[in-house]
Coordinates of C-alpha atoms (C1' of nucleotides) in Angstrom, one line a residue:
Chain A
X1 CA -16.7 -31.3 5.2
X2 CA -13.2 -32.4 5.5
X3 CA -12.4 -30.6 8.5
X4 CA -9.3 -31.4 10.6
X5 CA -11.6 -33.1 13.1
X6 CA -13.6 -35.2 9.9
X7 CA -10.2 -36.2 9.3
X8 CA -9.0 -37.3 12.8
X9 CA -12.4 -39.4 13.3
X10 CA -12.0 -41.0 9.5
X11 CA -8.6 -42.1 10.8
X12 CA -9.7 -43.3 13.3
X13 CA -12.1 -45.4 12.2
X14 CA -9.9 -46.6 9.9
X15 CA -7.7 -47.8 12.6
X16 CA -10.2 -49.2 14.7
X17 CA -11.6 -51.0 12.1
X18 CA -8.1 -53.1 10.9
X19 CA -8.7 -54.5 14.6
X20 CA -12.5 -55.0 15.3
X21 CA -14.7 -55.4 12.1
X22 CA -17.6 -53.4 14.2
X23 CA -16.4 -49.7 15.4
X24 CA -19.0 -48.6 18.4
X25 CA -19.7 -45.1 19.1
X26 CA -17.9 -45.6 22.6
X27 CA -14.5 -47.3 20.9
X28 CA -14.3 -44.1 19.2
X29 CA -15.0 -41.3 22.0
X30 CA -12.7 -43.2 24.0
X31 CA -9.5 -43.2 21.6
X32 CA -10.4 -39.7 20.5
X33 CA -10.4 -39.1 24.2
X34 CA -14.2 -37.1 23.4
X35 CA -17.8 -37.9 25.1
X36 CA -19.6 -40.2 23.2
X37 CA -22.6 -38.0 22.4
X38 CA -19.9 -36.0 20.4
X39 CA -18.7 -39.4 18.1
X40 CA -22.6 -39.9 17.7
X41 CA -22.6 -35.9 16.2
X42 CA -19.6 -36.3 14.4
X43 CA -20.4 -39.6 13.0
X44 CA -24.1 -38.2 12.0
X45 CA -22.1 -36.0 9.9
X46 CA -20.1 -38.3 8.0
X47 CA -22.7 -40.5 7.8
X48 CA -24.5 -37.4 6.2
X49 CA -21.5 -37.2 3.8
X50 CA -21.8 -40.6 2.9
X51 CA -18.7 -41.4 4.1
X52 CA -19.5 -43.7 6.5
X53 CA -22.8 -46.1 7.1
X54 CA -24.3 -46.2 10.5
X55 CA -26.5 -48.4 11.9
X56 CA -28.0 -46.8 15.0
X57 CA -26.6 -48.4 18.5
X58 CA -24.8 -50.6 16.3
X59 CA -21.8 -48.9 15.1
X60 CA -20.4 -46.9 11.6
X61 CA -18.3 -48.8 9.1
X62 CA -16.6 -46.6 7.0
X63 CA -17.9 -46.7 2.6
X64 CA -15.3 -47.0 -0.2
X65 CA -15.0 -42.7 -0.4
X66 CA -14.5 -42.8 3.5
X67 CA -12.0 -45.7 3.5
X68 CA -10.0 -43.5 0.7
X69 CA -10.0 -39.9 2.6
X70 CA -8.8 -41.7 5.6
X71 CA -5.8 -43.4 3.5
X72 CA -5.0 -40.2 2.0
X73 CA -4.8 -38.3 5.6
X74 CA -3.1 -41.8 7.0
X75 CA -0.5 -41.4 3.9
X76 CA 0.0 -37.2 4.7
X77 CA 0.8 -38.6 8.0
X78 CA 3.1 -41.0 7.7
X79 CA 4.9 -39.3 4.9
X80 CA 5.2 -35.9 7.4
X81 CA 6.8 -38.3 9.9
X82 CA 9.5 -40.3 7.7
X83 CA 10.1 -36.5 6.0
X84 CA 10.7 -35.1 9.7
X85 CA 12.9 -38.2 10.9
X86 CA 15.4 -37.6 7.8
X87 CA 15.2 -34.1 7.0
X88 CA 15.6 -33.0 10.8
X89 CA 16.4 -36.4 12.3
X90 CA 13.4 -35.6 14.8
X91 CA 13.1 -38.9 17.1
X92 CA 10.4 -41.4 16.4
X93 CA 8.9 -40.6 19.8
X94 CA 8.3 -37.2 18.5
X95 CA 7.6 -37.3 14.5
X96 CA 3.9 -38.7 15.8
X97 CA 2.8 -35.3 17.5
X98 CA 4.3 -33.0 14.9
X99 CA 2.6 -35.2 11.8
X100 CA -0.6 -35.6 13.6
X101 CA -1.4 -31.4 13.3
X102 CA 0.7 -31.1 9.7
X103 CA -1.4 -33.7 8.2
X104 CA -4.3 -31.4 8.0
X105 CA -2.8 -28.3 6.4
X106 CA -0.6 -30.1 3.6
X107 CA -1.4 -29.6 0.1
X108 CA -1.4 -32.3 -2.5
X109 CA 2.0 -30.7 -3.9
X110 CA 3.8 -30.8 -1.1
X111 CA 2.4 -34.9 -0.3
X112 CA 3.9 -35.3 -3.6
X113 CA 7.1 -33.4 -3.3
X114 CA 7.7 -35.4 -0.1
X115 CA 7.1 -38.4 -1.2
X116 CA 9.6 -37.9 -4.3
X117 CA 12.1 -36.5 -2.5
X118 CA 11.8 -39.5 0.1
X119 CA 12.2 -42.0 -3.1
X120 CA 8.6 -42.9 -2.5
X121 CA 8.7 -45.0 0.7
X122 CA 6.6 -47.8 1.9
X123 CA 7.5 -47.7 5.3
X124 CA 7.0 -45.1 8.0
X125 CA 9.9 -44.6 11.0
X126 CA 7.6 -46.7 12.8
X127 CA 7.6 -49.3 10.3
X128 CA 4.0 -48.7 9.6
X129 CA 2.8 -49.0 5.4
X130 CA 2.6 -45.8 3.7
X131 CA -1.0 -45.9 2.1
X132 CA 0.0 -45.2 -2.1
X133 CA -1.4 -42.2 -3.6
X134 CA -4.1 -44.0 -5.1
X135 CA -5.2 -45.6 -1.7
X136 CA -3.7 -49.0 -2.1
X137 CA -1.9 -49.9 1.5
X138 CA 0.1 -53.2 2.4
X139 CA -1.6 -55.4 5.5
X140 CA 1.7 -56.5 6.8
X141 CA 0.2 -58.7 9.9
X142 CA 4.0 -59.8 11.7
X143 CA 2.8 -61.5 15.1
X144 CA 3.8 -58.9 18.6
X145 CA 7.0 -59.8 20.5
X146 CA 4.6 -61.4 22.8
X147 CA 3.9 -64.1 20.4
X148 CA 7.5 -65.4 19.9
X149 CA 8.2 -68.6 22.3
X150 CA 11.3 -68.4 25.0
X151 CA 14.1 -69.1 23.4
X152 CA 13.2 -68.1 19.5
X153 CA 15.0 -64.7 18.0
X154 CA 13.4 -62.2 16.2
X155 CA 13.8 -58.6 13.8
X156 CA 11.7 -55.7 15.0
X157 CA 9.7 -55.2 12.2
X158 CA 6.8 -52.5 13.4
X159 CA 6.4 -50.8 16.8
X160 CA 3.1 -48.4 17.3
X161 CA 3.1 -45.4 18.1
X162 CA 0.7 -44.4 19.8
X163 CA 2.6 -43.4 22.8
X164 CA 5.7 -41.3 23.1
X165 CA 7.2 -42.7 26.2
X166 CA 7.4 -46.3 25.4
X167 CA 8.6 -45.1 21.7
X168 CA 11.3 -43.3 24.3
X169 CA 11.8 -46.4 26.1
X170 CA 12.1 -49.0 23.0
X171 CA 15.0 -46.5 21.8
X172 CA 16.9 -46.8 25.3
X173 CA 16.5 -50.7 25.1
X174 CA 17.5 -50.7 21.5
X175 CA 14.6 -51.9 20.7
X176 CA 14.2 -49.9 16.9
X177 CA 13.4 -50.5 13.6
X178 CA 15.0 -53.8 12.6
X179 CA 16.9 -54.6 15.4
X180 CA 17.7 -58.7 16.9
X181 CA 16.1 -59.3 19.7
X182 CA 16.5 -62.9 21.7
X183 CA 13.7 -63.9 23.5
X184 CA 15.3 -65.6 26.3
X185 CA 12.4 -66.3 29.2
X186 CA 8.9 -65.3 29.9
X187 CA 7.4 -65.4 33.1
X188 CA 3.6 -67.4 33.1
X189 CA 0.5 -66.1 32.4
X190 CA 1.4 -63.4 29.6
X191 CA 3.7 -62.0 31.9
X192 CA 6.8 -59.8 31.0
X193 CA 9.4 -60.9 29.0
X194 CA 13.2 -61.2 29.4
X195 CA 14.6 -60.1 25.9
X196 CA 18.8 -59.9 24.6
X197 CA 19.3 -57.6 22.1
X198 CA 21.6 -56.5 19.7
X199 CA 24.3 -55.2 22.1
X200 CA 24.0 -58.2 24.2
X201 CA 22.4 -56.5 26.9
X202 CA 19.6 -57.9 28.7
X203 CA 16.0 -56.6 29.3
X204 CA 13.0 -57.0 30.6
X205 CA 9.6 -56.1 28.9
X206 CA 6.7 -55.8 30.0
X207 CA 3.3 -57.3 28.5
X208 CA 1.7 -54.2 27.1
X209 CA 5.2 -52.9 25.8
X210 CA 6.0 -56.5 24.1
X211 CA 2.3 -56.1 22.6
X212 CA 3.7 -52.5 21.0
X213 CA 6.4 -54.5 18.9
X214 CA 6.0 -56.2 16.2
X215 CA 8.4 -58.9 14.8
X216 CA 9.3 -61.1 12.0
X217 CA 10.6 -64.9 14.0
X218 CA 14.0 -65.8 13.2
X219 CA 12.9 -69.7 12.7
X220 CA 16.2 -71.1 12.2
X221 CA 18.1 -69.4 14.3
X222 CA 16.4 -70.6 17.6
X223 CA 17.8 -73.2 18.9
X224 CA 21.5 -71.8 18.0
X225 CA 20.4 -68.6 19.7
X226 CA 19.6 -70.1 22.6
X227 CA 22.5 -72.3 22.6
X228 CA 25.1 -69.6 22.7
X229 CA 22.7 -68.1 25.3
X230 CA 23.4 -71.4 27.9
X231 CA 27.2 -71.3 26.7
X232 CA 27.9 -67.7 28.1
X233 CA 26.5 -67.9 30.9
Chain P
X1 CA -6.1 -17.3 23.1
X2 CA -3.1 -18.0 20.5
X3 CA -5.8 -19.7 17.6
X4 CA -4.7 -19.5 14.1
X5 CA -7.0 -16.8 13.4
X6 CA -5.8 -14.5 16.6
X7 CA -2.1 -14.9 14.9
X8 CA -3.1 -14.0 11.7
X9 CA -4.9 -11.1 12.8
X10 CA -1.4 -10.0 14.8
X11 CA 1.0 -10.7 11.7
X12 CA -1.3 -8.8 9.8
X13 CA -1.7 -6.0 12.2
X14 CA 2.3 -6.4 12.5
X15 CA 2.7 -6.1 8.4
X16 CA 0.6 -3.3 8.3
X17 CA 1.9 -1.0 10.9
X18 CA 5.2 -1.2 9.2
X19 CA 3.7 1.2 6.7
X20 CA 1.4 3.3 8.4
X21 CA 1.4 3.4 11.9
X22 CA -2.4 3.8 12.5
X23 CA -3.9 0.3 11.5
X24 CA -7.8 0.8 11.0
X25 CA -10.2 -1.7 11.5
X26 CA -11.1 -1.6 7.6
X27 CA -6.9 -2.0 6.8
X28 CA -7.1 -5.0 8.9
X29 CA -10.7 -6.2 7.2
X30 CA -9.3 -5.4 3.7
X31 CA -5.5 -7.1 4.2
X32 CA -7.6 -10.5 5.6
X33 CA -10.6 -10.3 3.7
X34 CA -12.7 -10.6 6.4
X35 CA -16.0 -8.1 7.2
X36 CA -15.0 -5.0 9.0
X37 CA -17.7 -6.1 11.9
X38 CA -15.2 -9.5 12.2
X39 CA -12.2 -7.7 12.4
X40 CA -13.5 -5.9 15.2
X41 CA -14.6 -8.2 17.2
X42 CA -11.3 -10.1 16.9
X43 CA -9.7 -6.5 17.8
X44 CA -12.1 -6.7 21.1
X45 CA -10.6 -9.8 21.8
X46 CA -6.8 -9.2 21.4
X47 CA -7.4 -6.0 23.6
X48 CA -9.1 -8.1 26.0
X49 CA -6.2 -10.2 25.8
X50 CA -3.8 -7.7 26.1
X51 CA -1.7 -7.7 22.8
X52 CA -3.4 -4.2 21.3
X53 CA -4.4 -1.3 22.6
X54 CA -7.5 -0.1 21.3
X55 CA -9.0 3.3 20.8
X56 CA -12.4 2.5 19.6
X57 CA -12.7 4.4 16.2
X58 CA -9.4 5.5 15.9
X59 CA -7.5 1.8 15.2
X60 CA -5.5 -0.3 16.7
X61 CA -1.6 -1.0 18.1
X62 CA 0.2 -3.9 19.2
X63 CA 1.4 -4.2 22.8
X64 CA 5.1 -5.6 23.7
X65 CA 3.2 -8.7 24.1
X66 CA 1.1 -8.4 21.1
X67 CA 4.4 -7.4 19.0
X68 CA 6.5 -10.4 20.6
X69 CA 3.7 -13.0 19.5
X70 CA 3.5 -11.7 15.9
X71 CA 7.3 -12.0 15.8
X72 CA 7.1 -15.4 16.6
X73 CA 4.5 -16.1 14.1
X74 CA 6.2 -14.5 11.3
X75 CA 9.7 -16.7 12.5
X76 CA 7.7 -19.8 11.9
X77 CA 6.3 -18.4 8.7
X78 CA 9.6 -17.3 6.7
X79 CA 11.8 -20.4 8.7
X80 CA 9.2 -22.5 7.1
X81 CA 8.9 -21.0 4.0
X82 CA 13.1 -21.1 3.6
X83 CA 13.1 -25.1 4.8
X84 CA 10.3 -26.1 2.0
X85 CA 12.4 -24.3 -0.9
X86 CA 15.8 -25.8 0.6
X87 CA 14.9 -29.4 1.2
X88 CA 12.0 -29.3 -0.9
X89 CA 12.8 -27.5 -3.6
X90 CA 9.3 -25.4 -3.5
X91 CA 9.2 -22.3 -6.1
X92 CA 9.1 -19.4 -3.9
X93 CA 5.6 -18.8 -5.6
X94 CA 4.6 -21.8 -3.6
X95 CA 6.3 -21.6 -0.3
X96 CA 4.4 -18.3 1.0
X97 CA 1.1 -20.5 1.7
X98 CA 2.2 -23.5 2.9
X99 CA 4.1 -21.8 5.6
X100 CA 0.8 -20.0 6.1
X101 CA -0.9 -22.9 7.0
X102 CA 2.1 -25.1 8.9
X103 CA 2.7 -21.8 11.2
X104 CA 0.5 -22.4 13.3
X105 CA 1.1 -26.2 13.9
X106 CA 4.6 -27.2 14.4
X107 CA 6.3 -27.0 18.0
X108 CA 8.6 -24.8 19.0
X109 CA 10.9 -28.0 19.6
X110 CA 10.4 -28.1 15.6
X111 CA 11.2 -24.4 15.1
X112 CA 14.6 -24.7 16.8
X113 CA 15.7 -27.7 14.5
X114 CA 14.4 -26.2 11.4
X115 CA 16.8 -23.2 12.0
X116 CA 19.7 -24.8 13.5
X117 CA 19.2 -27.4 10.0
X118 CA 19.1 -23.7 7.7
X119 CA 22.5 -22.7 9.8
X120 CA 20.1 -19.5 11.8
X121 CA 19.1 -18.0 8.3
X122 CA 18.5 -14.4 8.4
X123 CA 16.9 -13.7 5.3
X124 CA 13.8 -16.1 3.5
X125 CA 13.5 -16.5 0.1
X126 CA 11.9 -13.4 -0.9
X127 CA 14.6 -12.0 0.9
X128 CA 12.4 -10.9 4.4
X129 CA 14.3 -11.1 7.0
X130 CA 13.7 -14.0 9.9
X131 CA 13.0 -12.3 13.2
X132 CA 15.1 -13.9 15.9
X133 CA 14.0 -16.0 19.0
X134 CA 14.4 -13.3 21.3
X135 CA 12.0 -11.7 18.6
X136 CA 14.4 -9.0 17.2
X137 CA 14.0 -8.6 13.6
X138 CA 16.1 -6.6 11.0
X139 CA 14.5 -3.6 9.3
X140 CA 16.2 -3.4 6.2
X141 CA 15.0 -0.6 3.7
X142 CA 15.5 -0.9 0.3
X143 CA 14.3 1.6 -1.9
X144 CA 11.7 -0.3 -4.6
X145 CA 12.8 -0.6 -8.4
X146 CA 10.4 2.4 -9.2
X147 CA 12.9 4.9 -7.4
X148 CA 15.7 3.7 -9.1
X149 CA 16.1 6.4 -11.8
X150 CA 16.4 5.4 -15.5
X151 CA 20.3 4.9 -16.5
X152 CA 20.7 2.6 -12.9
X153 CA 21.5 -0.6 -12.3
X154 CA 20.5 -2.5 -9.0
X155 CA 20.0 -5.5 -7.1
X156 CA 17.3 -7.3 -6.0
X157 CA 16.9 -8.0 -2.2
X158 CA 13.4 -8.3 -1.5
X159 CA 10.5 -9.2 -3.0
X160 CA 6.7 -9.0 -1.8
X161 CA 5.3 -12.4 -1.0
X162 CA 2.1 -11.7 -1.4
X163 CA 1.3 -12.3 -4.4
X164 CA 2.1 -16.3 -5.8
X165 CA 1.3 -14.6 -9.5
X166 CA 3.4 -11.9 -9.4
X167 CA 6.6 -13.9 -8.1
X168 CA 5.6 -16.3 -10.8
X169 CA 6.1 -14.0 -13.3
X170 CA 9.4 -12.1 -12.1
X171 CA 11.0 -15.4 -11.8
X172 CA 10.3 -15.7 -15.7
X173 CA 11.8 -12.6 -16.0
X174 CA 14.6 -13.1 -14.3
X175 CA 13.8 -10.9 -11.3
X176 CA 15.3 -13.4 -8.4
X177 CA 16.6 -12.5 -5.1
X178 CA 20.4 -10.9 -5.5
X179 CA 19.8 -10.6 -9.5
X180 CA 20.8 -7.6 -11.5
X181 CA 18.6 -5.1 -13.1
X182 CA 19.5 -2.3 -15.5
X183 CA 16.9 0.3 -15.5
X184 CA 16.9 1.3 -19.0
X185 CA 13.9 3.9 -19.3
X186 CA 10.3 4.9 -17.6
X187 CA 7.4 6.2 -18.7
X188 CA 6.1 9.3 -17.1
X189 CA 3.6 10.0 -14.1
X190 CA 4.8 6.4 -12.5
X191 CA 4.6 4.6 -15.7
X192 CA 5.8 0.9 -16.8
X193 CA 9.7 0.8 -16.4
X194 CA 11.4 -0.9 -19.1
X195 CA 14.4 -3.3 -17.3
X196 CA 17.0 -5.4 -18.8
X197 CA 18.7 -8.5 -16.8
X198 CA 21.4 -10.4 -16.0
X199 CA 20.4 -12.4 -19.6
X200 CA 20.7 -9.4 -21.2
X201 CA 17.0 -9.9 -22.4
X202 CA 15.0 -6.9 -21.7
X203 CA 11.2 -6.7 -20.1
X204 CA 8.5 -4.2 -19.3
X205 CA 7.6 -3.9 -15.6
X206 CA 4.9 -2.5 -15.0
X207 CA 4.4 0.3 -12.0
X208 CA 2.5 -2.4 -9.5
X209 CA 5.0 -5.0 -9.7
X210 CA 7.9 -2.9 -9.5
X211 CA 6.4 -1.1 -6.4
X212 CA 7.1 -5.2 -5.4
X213 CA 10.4 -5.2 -5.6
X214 CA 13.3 -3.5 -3.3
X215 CA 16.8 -3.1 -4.1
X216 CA 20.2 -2.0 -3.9
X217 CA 21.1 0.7 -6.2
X218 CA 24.4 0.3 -8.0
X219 CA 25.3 4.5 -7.8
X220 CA 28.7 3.5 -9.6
X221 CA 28.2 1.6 -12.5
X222 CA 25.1 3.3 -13.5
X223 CA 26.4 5.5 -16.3
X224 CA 28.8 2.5 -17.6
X225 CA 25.2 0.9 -17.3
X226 CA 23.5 2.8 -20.2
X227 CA 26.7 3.4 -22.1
X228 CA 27.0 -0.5 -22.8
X229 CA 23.3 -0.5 -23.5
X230 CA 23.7 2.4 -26.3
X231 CA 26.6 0.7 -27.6
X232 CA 24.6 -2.7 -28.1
X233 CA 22.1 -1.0 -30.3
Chain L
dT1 C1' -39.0 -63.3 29.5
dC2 C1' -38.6 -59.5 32.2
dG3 C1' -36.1 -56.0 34.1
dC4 C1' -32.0 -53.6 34.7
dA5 C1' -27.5 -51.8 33.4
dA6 C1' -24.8 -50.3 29.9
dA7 C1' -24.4 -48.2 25.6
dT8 C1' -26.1 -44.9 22.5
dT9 C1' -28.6 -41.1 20.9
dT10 C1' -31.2 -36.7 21.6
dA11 C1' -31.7 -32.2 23.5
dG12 C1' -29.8 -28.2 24.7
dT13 C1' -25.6 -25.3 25.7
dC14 C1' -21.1 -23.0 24.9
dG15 C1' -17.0 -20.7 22.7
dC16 C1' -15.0 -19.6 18.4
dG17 C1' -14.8 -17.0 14.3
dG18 C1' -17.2 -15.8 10.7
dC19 C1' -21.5 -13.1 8.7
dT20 C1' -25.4 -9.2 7.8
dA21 C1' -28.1 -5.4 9.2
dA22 C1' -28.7 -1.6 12.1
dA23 C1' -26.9 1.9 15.1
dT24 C1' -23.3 5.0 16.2
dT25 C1' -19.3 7.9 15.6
dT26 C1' -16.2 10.5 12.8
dT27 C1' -15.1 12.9 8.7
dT28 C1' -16.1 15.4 4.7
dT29 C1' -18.5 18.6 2.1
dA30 C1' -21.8 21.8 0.8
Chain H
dT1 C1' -21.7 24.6 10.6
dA2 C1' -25.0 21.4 9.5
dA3 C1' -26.1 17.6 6.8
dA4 C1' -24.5 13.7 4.2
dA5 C1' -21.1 10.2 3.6
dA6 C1' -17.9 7.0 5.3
dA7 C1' -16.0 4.3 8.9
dT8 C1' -16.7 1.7 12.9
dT9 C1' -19.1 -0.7 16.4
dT10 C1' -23.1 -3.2 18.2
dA11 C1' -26.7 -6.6 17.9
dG12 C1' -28.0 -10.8 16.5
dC13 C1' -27.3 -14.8 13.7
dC14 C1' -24.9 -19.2 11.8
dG15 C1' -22.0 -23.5 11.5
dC16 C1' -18.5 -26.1 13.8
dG17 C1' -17.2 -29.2 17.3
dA18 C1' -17.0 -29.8 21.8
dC19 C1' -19.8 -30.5 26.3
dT20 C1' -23.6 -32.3 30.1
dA21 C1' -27.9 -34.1 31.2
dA22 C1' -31.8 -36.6 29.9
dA23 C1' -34.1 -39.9 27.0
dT24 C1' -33.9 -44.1 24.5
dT25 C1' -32.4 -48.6 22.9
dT26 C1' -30.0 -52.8 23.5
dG27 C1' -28.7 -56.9 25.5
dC28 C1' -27.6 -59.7 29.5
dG29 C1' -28.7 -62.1 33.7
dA30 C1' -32.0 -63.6 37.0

DNA sequence: TCGCAAATTTAGTCGCGGCTAAATTTTTTA
DNA sequence: TAAAAAATTTAGCCGCGACTAAATTTGCGA
């Protein structure tokens, strides 16, 4: 009963859940990228398991047991990918792929001979939380590059990873893991931004990539930013 | 057509036709602990797929294809099995399966910087040696520590992986990979050998487990061999 | 509030890789 | 050499996890 494919919907939920409180059947086919009458099976199953509760046409919230097997498979995973990143220096645009099928076949010794020989880590090469062993996980909640005003500076703090290519493109801008970036302009309506970064060259990203970054504001440092922004030019 | 279970049936059919060169349907059963009527129907399908021929009745042998595939398999199997114990630090007890369960996940992208980080090993830490690429493999044969006459010394350069217990135990005894053994005495009809190592601490081996291990004879220092060891009594 | 569209579940199918029991072929032995 | 034993294959089944098509439920808009 904890398949690979258990596993992938338990995660799943899990990650659906941290944004909507109420996971539908469809929300799930559709990131699993399966029909919907196979989430209904699936879920039936886990349900079955009691490791989820689902209330017909109304969606499945995972129970305390479900929350912790998809922490433990969430922890395998992100463990797999900071292990690949240092061991092998594997790109962040690729640890995803390779963690998401040895996640499943790990055993518990290994988990914990990775995660001793990686000083126990909190953070993923994505910046994500490492779940602890005992199912504890941090909420970091930063606000997306979106969400910083023209003008203000900011660290990359998170980036998702959900998709290779941007992951890819972020690298190219310089956009990683804990990187400056000044927000100089952003065009109306939630439409793209134009962004400095570290090397002093200038970008432009889009909406849907700024919503992929996450970022701690640099409050103080705004207006000075800016300033030596105006100067240059 | 390449599931996890199709490459375990062609390693095994690979492993077993190293030793005898007609592999039955109940070899292949027996070696995967699987029913005979399973095996096959699996055989049905690899023929089918063109990576055995198959004389119904009479057994089974692997195509170029069939060969090449296996090859490959076994590659990511003893590459794997040398990166846990390197980085890792995995007793080679442990190593054999987790690589039998990461084989058959990580990309071939992930093979190629696992070697080039091991420096294009040769040899995995039971001393089987790592089948190139191109798929050509070394076919070294070592005569096991049962033909090694009483009086000889030796050294260990293989040992069977198939068993976690058994390596367990020889690595208490001292039986490593490039160790030295003295042969000291054997029983008759294929009895127990009794072996003293490089701690000088002496041990009973018994006909199974030494049929396990494979090594180099030392032809020249066997009589200096026993002469020390009367001496020390 | 009634009806329709969308979401969800149910029903039934498929390939995979196991299984047992029965049939068949090969091999051994009397 | 014929019968019994052993090995192998065939037939038919099961659970898994996907699918499509059909039925059902929900909820929104007229």
């Amino acid at each position: 009963m904890t398949s690979a494919a258990a596993q992938n919907y338990l995660k799943a939920i899990y990650t659906l859940q941290e944004q909507q409180a109420a996971v539908t059947t469809s929300a799930l086919a559709q990131y699993l990228k399966v029909s919907a009458a196979s989430a209904t099976n699936m879920v039936k199953k886990l349900a079955r398991a009691r490791l989820l509760h689902h209330s017909p046409y109304h969606g499945v919230q995972l129970t305390g047991r479900g929350e912790k097997m998809a922490l433990e498979v969430i922890r395998h995973h992100r463990l797999i990918e900071l292990f690949l990143a240092r061991t092998l220096a594997v790109p962040w645009d690729c640890v995803h792929a390779e963690a998401e099928k040895i996640e499943h076949v790990i055993s518990e010794d290994l988990e914990d001979r990775i995660a001793t020989f990686l000083g126990d880590p909190t953070l993923d090469p994505h910046g994500d939380p490492i779940p602890t062993k005992a199912g504890q996980v941090a909420r970091p909640v930063y606000p997306s590059l979106l969400d910083v005003g023209a003008g203000q500076s900011a660290v990359v703090r998170r980036v998702s990873d959900q998709n290779p290519e941007h992951l890819r493109h972020f690298s190219k801008l310089g956009l990683v893991l804990d990187a400056n970036v000044d927000v100089l302009e952003r065009e109306p309506f939630e439409g793209p931004l134009r962004v400095r970064v570290a090397s002093g060259a200038e970008h432009i990203v889009d909406e849907t990539l700024a919503r992929e970054i996450w970022v701690s504001p640099l409050t103080g440092q705004t207006r000075t930013g800016m300033a030596r922004v105006k100067k240059s030019k």
